[in-house]
Structure formats: structure tokens, C-alpha cells
Coordinates of N, CA and C in Angstrom, one line a residue:
M115 N -264.4 76.4 -44.6 CA -264.7 75.0 -45.0 C -265.5 75.0 -46.3
D116 N -265.2 74.0 -47.1 CA -265.9 73.9 -48.4 C -267.2 73.1 -48.1
N117 N -268.0 72.9 -49.1 CA -269.3 72.3 -49.0 C -269.3 70.8 -49.5
A118 N -268.2 70.2 -49.3 CA -268.1 68.7 -49.7 C -269.1 67.9 -48.9
P119 N -269.6 66.9 -49.5 CA -270.7 66.1 -48.8 C -270.3 65.6 -47.4
Y120 N -269.0 65.3 -47.2 CA -268.6 64.8 -45.9 C -268.4 66.0 -44.9
H121 N -268.5 67.2 -45.4 CA -268.5 68.4 -44.5 C -269.9 68.8 -44.2
T122 N -270.9 68.3 -44.9 CA -272.2 68.8 -44.8 C -273.2 67.7 -44.3
T123 N -272.7 66.8 -43.5 CA -273.6 65.7 -43.0 C -274.3 66.4 -41.8
V124 N -275.7 66.4 -41.9 CA -276.5 67.0 -40.9 C -276.6 66.3 -39.6
E125 N -276.5 67.0 -38.5 CA -276.5 66.4 -37.2 C -277.8 65.7 -36.9
N126 N -278.9 66.3 -37.2 CA -280.3 65.8 -36.9 C -281.1 65.9 -38.2
P127 N -280.9 65.1 -39.2 CA -281.5 65.3 -40.5 C -283.1 65.2 -40.4
T128 N -283.7 66.2 -41.0 CA -285.2 66.2 -41.0 C -285.7 65.2 -42.0
P129 N -286.6 64.4 -41.6 CA -287.1 63.4 -42.6 C -287.9 64.1 -43.8
T130 N -287.8 63.5 -44.9 CA -288.6 64.0 -46.1 C -289.9 63.3 -46.1
K131 N -290.8 63.7 -47.1 CA -292.1 63.0 -47.2 C -291.9 61.6 -47.8
Y132 N -290.7 61.3 -48.2 CA -290.4 59.9 -48.7 C -289.8 59.0 -47.7
S133 N -289.5 59.6 -46.5 CA -289.0 58.8 -45.4 C -290.0 57.7 -44.9
T134 N -289.6 56.7 -44.3 CA -290.5 55.7 -43.7 C -291.3 56.3 -42.6
K135 N -292.4 55.7 -42.3 CA -293.2 56.2 -41.2 C -292.4 56.1 -39.9
K136 N -291.7 55.0 -39.7 CA -290.9 54.8 -38.5 C -289.9 55.9 -38.3
V137 N -289.2 56.3 -39.4 CA -288.2 57.3 -39.3 C -288.8 58.7 -38.9
M138 N -290.0 58.9 -39.5 CA -290.7 60.2 -39.1 C -291.1 60.2 -37.7
I139 N -291.7 59.1 -37.2 CA -292.1 59.0 -35.8 C -290.9 59.1 -34.8
D140 N -289.8 58.4 -35.2 CA -288.6 58.5 -34.3 C -288.1 59.9 -34.3
W141 N -288.0 60.6 -35.4 CA -287.5 62.0 -35.4 C -288.4 62.9 -34.6
L142 N -289.7 62.7 -34.7 CA -290.6 63.6 -33.9 C -290.4 63.3 -32.4
K143 N -290.3 62.0 -32.0 CA -290.1 61.7 -30.6 C -288.8 62.2 -30.1
N144 N -287.7 62.0 -30.9 CA -286.4 62.5 -30.5 C -286.3 64.0 -30.3
N145 N -287.2 64.7 -31.0 CA -287.2 66.2 -31.0 C -288.3 66.7 -30.0
G146 N -288.9 65.8 -29.2 CA -289.8 66.2 -28.2 C -291.2 66.7 -28.8
I147 N -291.5 66.2 -29.9 CA -292.8 66.6 -30.6 C -293.8 65.4 -30.5
P148 N -294.8 65.6 -29.7 CA -295.8 64.5 -29.5 C -296.5 64.2 -30.8
C149 N -296.7 62.9 -31.1 CA -297.5 62.5 -32.2 C -298.1 61.1 -31.9
D150 N -299.2 60.8 -32.7 CA -299.9 59.6 -32.6 C -299.3 58.6 -33.6
Q151 N -298.9 57.4 -33.2 CA -298.3 56.4 -34.1 C -299.3 55.9 -35.1
K152 N -300.6 56.2 -34.9 CA -301.6 55.8 -35.9 C -301.8 56.8 -37.0
M153 N -301.1 58.0 -36.9 CA -301.2 59.0 -37.9 C -300.7 58.5 -39.2
R154 N -301.2 59.0 -40.3 CA -300.7 58.7 -41.7 C -299.4 59.5 -41.9
K155 N -298.7 59.0 -42.9 CA -297.4 59.7 -43.3 C -297.6 61.2 -43.6
A156 N -298.7 61.5 -44.3 CA -299.0 62.9 -44.7 C -299.1 63.7 -43.5
G157 N -299.8 63.3 -42.5 CA -300.0 64.0 -41.2 C -298.7 64.1 -40.5
L158 N -298.0 63.0 -40.4 CA -296.7 63.1 -39.7 C -295.7 64.1 -40.4
F159 N -295.7 64.1 -41.8 CA -294.8 65.0 -42.5 C -295.3 66.4 -42.3
S160 N -296.5 66.7 -42.2 CA -297.0 68.0 -41.9 C -296.6 68.5 -40.6
L161 N -296.6 67.6 -39.6 CA -296.1 67.9 -38.3 C -294.6 68.2 -38.3
I162 N -293.9 67.4 -39.0 CA -292.4 67.6 -39.2 C -292.1 68.9 -39.8
D163 N -292.8 69.2 -40.9 CA -292.6 70.4 -41.7 C -292.9 71.6 -40.8
S164 N -293.9 71.6 -40.0 CA -294.2 72.8 -39.1 C -293.2 72.9 -38.0
N165 N -292.4 71.9 -37.7 CA -291.5 71.9 -36.6 C -290.0 71.8 -37.1
R166 N -289.8 72.0 -38.4 CA -288.5 71.9 -39.0 C -287.6 72.9 -38.3
P167 N -286.3 72.5 -37.9 CA -285.4 73.5 -37.3 C -285.1 74.7 -38.2
K168 N -284.9 75.8 -37.6 CA -284.7 77.0 -38.4 C -283.2 77.0 -38.9
K169 N -282.3 76.4 -38.2 CA -280.9 76.4 -38.6 C -280.5 74.9 -38.8
I170 N -279.7 74.7 -39.9 CA -279.1 73.4 -40.2 C -277.8 73.3 -39.4
V171 N -277.7 72.2 -38.6 CA -276.5 72.0 -37.9 C -275.7 70.8 -38.4
Y172 N -274.5 71.0 -38.8 CA -273.6 70.0 -39.4 C -272.8 69.3 -38.3
K173 N -272.6 68.0 -38.4 CA -271.8 67.2 -37.4 C -270.4 67.8 -37.2
I174 N -269.8 68.1 -38.3 CA -268.4 68.6 -38.3 C -268.3 69.9 -37.6
D175 N -269.3 70.7 -37.8 CA -269.3 72.1 -37.1 C -269.3 71.9 -35.6
N176 N -270.1 71.0 -35.1 CA -270.1 70.7 -33.7 C -268.8 70.3 -33.1
L177 N -268.1 69.4 -33.9 CA -266.8 68.9 -33.5 C -265.8 70.0 -33.4
I178 N -265.8 70.9 -34.5 CA -264.9 72.0 -34.6 C -265.1 73.0 -33.5
E179 N -266.4 73.3 -33.2 CA -266.8 74.3 -32.2 C -266.4 73.9 -30.8
K180 N -266.5 72.5 -30.6 CA -266.1 72.0 -29.3 C -264.6 72.3 -29.0
E181 N -263.8 72.4 -30.0 CA -262.4 72.6 -29.9 C -262.1 74.1 -29.9
G182 N -263.2 75.0 -29.8 CA -263.0 76.4 -29.7 C -262.8 77.2 -31.0
H183 N -263.1 76.5 -32.1 CA -263.0 77.2 -33.4 C -264.3 77.5 -34.0
E184 N -264.3 78.5 -34.9 CA -265.5 78.9 -35.6 C -265.5 78.4 -37.1
V185 N -266.5 77.8 -37.6 CA -266.6 77.4 -39.0 C -267.1 78.5 -39.9
I186 N -266.3 78.8 -40.9 CA -266.8 79.7 -41.9 C -266.8 79.0 -43.2
R187 N -268.0 78.9 -43.8 CA -268.2 78.1 -45.0 C -267.9 78.9 -46.3
L188 N -267.3 78.3 -47.2 CA -267.1 78.9 -48.5 C -268.4 79.0 -49.3
P189 N -268.5 80.0 -50.1 CA -269.7 80.0 -51.0 C -269.6 78.8 -52.0
P190 N -270.7 78.2 -52.4 CA -270.7 77.1 -53.3 C -270.0 77.5 -54.6
Y191 N -269.3 76.5 -55.2 CA -268.6 76.7 -56.4 C -267.4 77.7 -56.4
H192 N -266.9 77.9 -55.2 CA -265.7 78.9 -55.1 C -264.5 78.2 -54.5
C193 N -264.1 77.1 -55.1 CA -262.9 76.4 -54.6 C -261.7 77.3 -54.7
D194 N -261.7 78.3 -55.5 CA -260.6 79.2 -55.6 C -260.4 80.0 -54.3
L195 N -261.3 80.0 -53.4 CA -261.2 80.6 -52.1 C -260.7 79.7 -51.0
N196 N -260.2 78.5 -51.4 CA -259.7 77.5 -50.4 C -258.3 77.3 -50.7
A197 N -257.4 77.8 -49.8 CA -256.0 77.7 -50.0 C -255.5 76.2 -50.2
I198 N -256.2 75.3 -49.6 CA -255.7 73.9 -49.7 C -255.8 73.4 -51.1
E199 N -256.7 73.9 -51.9 CA -256.8 73.5 -53.3 C -255.5 73.8 -54.0
F200 N -254.9 75.0 -53.7 CA -253.7 75.4 -54.4 C -252.5 74.5 -53.9
V201 N -252.6 74.1 -52.6 CA -251.5 73.2 -52.0 C -251.6 71.9 -52.6
W202 N -252.9 71.3 -52.8 CA -253.0 70.0 -53.4 C -252.5 70.1 -54.9
S203 N -252.7 71.2 -55.5 CA -252.2 71.3 -56.9 C -250.7 71.2 -56.9
T204 N -250.0 71.8 -55.9 CA -248.6 71.7 -55.8 C -248.2 70.3 -55.5
V205 N -248.8 69.6 -54.6 CA -248.5 68.2 -54.2 C -248.7 67.4 -55.5
K206 N -249.7 67.5 -56.2 CA -250.0 66.7 -57.4 C -248.9 66.9 -58.5
R207 N -248.5 68.2 -58.6 CA -247.4 68.5 -59.6 C -246.1 67.9 -59.2
I208 N -245.8 67.9 -57.9 CA -244.5 67.3 -57.4 C -244.6 65.8 -57.7
I209 N -245.7 65.1 -57.4 CA -245.9 63.7 -57.6 C -245.7 63.4 -59.1
K210 N -246.3 64.2 -60.0 CA -246.2 64.0 -61.4 C -244.7 64.1 -61.9
E211 N -244.1 65.1 -61.4 CA -242.7 65.4 -61.8 C -241.7 64.3 -61.3
R212 N -242.0 63.7 -60.1 CA -241.1 62.7 -59.5 C -241.4 61.3 -60.0
N213 N -242.6 61.1 -60.5 CA -243.0 59.7 -60.9 C -242.5 59.5 -62.4
V214 N -241.2 59.6 -62.6 CA -240.7 59.5 -64.0 C -240.8 58.1 -64.6
T215 N -240.9 57.1 -63.7 CA -241.0 55.7 -64.2 C -242.4 55.3 -64.6
G216 N -243.4 56.1 -64.2 CA -244.8 55.8 -64.4 C -245.3 54.7 -63.5
D217 N -244.6 54.4 -62.5 CA -245.0 53.4 -61.5 C -246.2 53.9 -60.7
L218 N -247.4 53.2 -60.9 CA -248.6 53.6 -60.2 C -248.9 52.7 -59.1
S219 N -247.9 51.9 -58.6 CA -248.2 51.0 -57.5 C -248.5 51.9 -56.2
L220 N -249.3 51.3 -55.4 CA -249.7 52.0 -54.2 C -248.5 52.4 -53.3
D221 N -247.6 51.5 -53.2 CA -246.4 51.9 -52.4 C -245.6 53.0 -52.9
N222 N -245.4 53.1 -54.2 CA -244.7 54.2 -54.9 C -245.5 55.5 -54.7
L223 N -246.8 55.4 -55.0 CA -247.6 56.7 -54.9 C -247.6 57.2 -53.5
K224 N -247.7 56.3 -52.5 CA -247.7 56.6 -51.1 C -246.4 57.3 -50.7
S225 N -245.3 56.8 -51.2 CA -244.0 57.4 -50.9 C -243.9 58.8 -51.5
L226 N -244.3 58.9 -52.8 CA -244.2 60.1 -53.5 C -245.1 61.2 -52.8
L227 N -246.3 60.7 -52.3 CA -247.2 61.6 -51.7 C -246.6 62.2 -50.4
Q228 N -246.1 61.3 -49.6 CA -245.4 61.7 -48.3 C -244.3 62.7 -48.6
T229 N -243.5 62.4 -49.6 CA -242.4 63.3 -49.9 C -243.0 64.7 -50.4
A230 N -243.9 64.7 -51.2 CA -244.5 65.9 -51.8 C -245.1 66.8 -50.7
I231 N -245.8 66.1 -49.7 CA -246.5 66.9 -48.6 C -245.4 67.6 -47.8
T232 N -244.3 66.9 -47.5 CA -243.3 67.5 -46.7 C -242.5 68.6 -47.4
E233 N -242.6 68.6 -48.7 CA -241.9 69.7 -49.5 C -242.7 71.0 -49.6
V234 N -244.0 70.9 -49.2 CA -244.8 72.2 -49.2 C -244.4 72.9 -47.9
T235 N -243.7 74.1 -48.1 CA -243.2 74.9 -47.0 C -244.3 75.8 -46.4
S236 N -244.0 76.2 -45.2 CA -244.9 77.2 -44.6 C -245.0 78.5 -45.3
A237 N -243.9 78.8 -46.0 CA -243.9 80.1 -46.8 C -244.8 79.9 -48.0
E238 N -244.8 78.7 -48.6 CA -245.7 78.4 -49.7 C -247.2 78.5 -49.3
W239 N -247.5 77.9 -48.1 CA -248.8 77.9 -47.5 C -249.2 79.4 -47.4
A240 N -248.3 80.2 -46.8 CA -248.6 81.6 -46.5 C -248.9 82.3 -47.8
A241 N -248.1 82.0 -48.9 CA -248.3 82.7 -50.2 C -249.7 82.3 -50.8
H242 N -250.1 81.0 -50.6 CA -251.4 80.6 -51.1 C -252.5 81.3 -50.3
C243 N -252.4 81.4 -49.0 CA -253.4 82.1 -48.2 C -253.5 83.6 -48.6
K244 N -252.3 84.2 -48.8 CA -252.4 85.6 -49.2 C -253.0 85.8 -50.6
H245 N -252.8 84.8 -51.5 CA -253.5 84.8 -52.8 C -255.0 84.7 -52.6
V246 N -255.4 83.8 -51.8 CA -256.8 83.6 -51.5 C -257.5 84.9 -50.9
E247 N -256.8 85.5 -50.0 CA -257.3 86.8 -49.4 C -257.4 87.8 -50.5
K248 N -256.5 87.9 -51.4 CA -256.5 88.9 -52.5 C -257.7 88.6 -53.4
L249 N -258.0 87.3 -53.7 CA -259.1 86.9 -54.5 C -260.4 87.3 -53.8
E250 N -260.5 87.0 -52.5 CA -261.7 87.3 -51.7 C -262.0 88.8 -51.8
N251 N -260.9 89.6 -51.5 CA -261.1 91.1 -51.6 C -261.5 91.6 -52.9
N252 N -261.0 90.9 -54.0 CA -261.4 91.3 -55.3 C -262.9 91.0 -55.6
Y253 N -263.4 89.8 -55.0 CA -264.8 89.5 -55.1 C -265.7 90.5 -54.4
W254 N -265.2 90.9 -53.2 CA -266.0 91.8 -52.4 C -266.0 93.2 -53.2
E255 N -264.9 93.6 -53.8 CA -264.9 94.8 -54.5 C -265.8 94.8 -55.7
K256 N -265.8 93.7 -56.4 CA -266.7 93.6 -57.6 C -268.2 93.5 -57.1
D257 N -268.4 92.9 -56.0 CA -269.8 92.8 -55.5 C -270.3 94.2 -55.2
G258 N -269.4 95.0 -54.6 CA -269.8 96.4 -54.2 C -270.0 97.2 -55.5
L259 N -269.1 97.1 -56.5 CA -269.3 97.8 -57.7 C -270.6 97.4 -58.4
L260 N -271.0 96.2 -58.4 CA -272.2 95.7 -59.0 C -273.4 96.3 -58.2
E261 N -273.3 96.2 -56.9 CA -274.4 96.8 -56.1 C -274.6 98.3 -56.4
D262 N -273.5 99.0 -56.5 CA -273.6 100.5 -56.8 C -274.2 100.7 -58.2
L263 N -273.8 99.8 -59.2 CA -274.4 100.0 -60.5 C -275.9 99.7 -60.5
V264 N -276.3 98.7 -59.8 CA -277.7 98.4 -59.7 C -278.5 99.5 -59.1
D265 N -277.9 100.0 -58.0 CA -278.6 101.2 -57.3 C -278.7 102.4 -58.3
E266 N -277.6 102.6 -59.0 CA -277.6 103.7 -60.0 C -278.7 103.5 -61.1
L267 N -278.7 102.3 -61.6 CA -279.7 102.0 -62.6 C -281.1 102.1 -62.1
S268 N -281.3 101.7 -60.9 CA -282.7 101.7 -60.3 C -283.1 103.2 -60.1
F269 N -282.1 104.0 -59.7 CA -282.4 105.4 -59.5 C -282.8 106.1 -60.9
Q270 N -282.0 105.8 -61.9 CA -282.3 106.3 -63.3 C -283.7 105.9 -63.8
I271 N -284.0 104.6 -63.6 CA -285.3 104.1 -64.0 C -286.4 104.8 -63.3
D272 N -286.3 105.0 -62.0 CA -287.3 105.6 -61.1 C -287.6 107.1 -61.5
T273 N -286.5 107.8 -61.9 CA -286.7 109.2 -62.1 C -287.2 109.6 -63.5
N274 N -287.2 108.6 -64.4 CA -287.7 108.9 -65.7 C -289.1 108.5 -65.9
D275 N -290.1 109.4 -65.7 CA -291.5 109.1 -65.8 C -292.1 108.9 -67.2
D276 N -291.4 109.5 -68.2 CA -291.9 109.4 -69.6 C -291.6 108.1 -70.3
S277 N -290.8 107.3 -69.7 CA -290.3 106.1 -70.4 C -291.5 105.1 -70.7
D278 N -292.5 105.0 -69.8 CA -293.5 104.0 -70.0 C -294.3 104.3 -71.3
S279 N -294.7 105.6 -71.4 CA -295.6 105.9 -72.6 C -294.8 105.8 -73.9
E280 N -293.5 106.2 -73.9 CA -292.7 106.0 -75.1 C -292.5 104.6 -75.5
E281 N -292.3 103.8 -74.5 CA -292.0 102.3 -74.7 C -293.3 101.7 -75.3
T282 N -294.5 102.1 -74.8 CA -295.7 101.5 -75.3 C -295.9 101.9 -76.7
E283 N -295.7 103.2 -77.0 CA -295.8 103.6 -78.4 C -294.9 102.8 -79.4
T284 N -293.7 102.6 -78.9 CA -292.7 101.9 -79.7 C -293.2 100.5 -80.0
C285 N -293.6 99.8 -78.9 CA -294.1 98.5 -79.0 C -295.3 98.4 -80.0
E286 N -296.2 99.4 -79.8 CA -297.4 99.3 -80.7 C -297.0 99.5 -82.2
S287 N -296.1 100.5 -82.4 CA -295.7 100.7 -83.8 C -295.0 99.5 -84.4
D288 N -294.2 98.8 -83.5 CA -293.5 97.6 -84.0 C -294.5 96.5 -84.3
L289 N -295.6 96.4 -83.5 CA -296.6 95.4 -83.8 C -297.3 95.7 -85.1
E290 N -297.6 97.0 -85.4 CA -298.2 97.4 -86.6 C -297.3 97.0 -87.8
D291 N -296.0 97.3 -87.7 CA -295.1 97.0 -88.7 C -295.1 95.5 -89.0
F292 N -295.1 94.7 -87.9 CA -295.1 93.2 -88.1 C -296.3 92.7 -88.8
E293 N -297.5 93.3 -88.4 CA -298.8 92.9 -89.0 C -298.8 93.2 -90.5
M294 N -298.2 94.3 -90.9 CA -298.1 94.7 -92.3 C -297.3 93.7 -93.1
L295 N -296.2 93.1 -92.5 CA -295.4 92.1 -93.1 C -296.2 90.8 -93.4
E296 N -297.1 90.5 -92.6 CA -297.9 89.3 -92.7 C -298.8 89.4 -93.9

């Protein structure tokens, strides 16, 4: 699942320091955290902050999990890992190709949309899913290569003890050259 705002509505949103005092007190009571209604907002927020849930629970995740499914969220800004984006691209292309009259009326667009959706075959869906899997594997491979490269560079830096003194000398000589130019 992607991170669209309607997919990330929190089940029990934690109040912020800008929330009203009533919202803060209600949240504390609903979460079984005793508080005094005479407390100031700063004290209430401190209490909220120290009892903040460790895990964020999204409303849609609960609905999906009740049906026996597991939610796997896409990394932010990686719509290319969502097969439905490719399907929507196909649907929009079909609508554009079929709307030769340029009629943008709701009835016409609704008709074109229904037609376009039915024309996306299961084979096309499968091809998009396979493409996304290939992209994902490519990302994992690149991530592994980057990790190996960083490890290799870290090892090279750690094993060269003379680099600090040489670098200091170079910096000092550069500074002297710069001062002579002034």
C-alpha cells in the first residue's frame, strides 16, 4: 500500500502541543492515563509525550488485517513499485485515445472509464506486477552493492593510519599558500 493521506489516517491520533486542552484530556482518558483536569496544557502534553504509543496504527490496516491480509507499505516516493500506477496509466491512455471528440462531460468520461477498466486484462496486470518485482529486485541489488561499497571504503579508511598526518600537512600548506595570496 502506498502512503497516500487516506491510507495513513491514524486510528488513535496522538494530540500535539497545539491541540486543545479538551482533546488532550480526552486522549489521556481514552488511553487509560490518569490526569488532573486542572493541569495546564504543557503538563498534559508532557504526560501525552511520555505515553506516546510505540507503534502507529492506521485505520485501514486494521480493516485489512480483520479480513486476514497483511499490509506492506511502499517506501515513500516509490510509486514505481505500485503496479496499480501502471494500470492507471493504461486506463488513462485508453480514455485519451477513445475520447476523439474531446467531450469532457461526466457521462462520456464515466463511460470511457468503465470501458477502459474492463479492457485491462489479467495478463496485463500480471505483466505490470512482474515489472514491479523486477524493479524491486533491482533496488535490493543496488542497495546491497552500495552497502558493500560503503563497507569496503570504511575498511580502507580504518586501515590507513598515516592519512591523518598527511591531510593535516596538506591543509596547513594550503592555508599558508592562501595567506601569501592575501
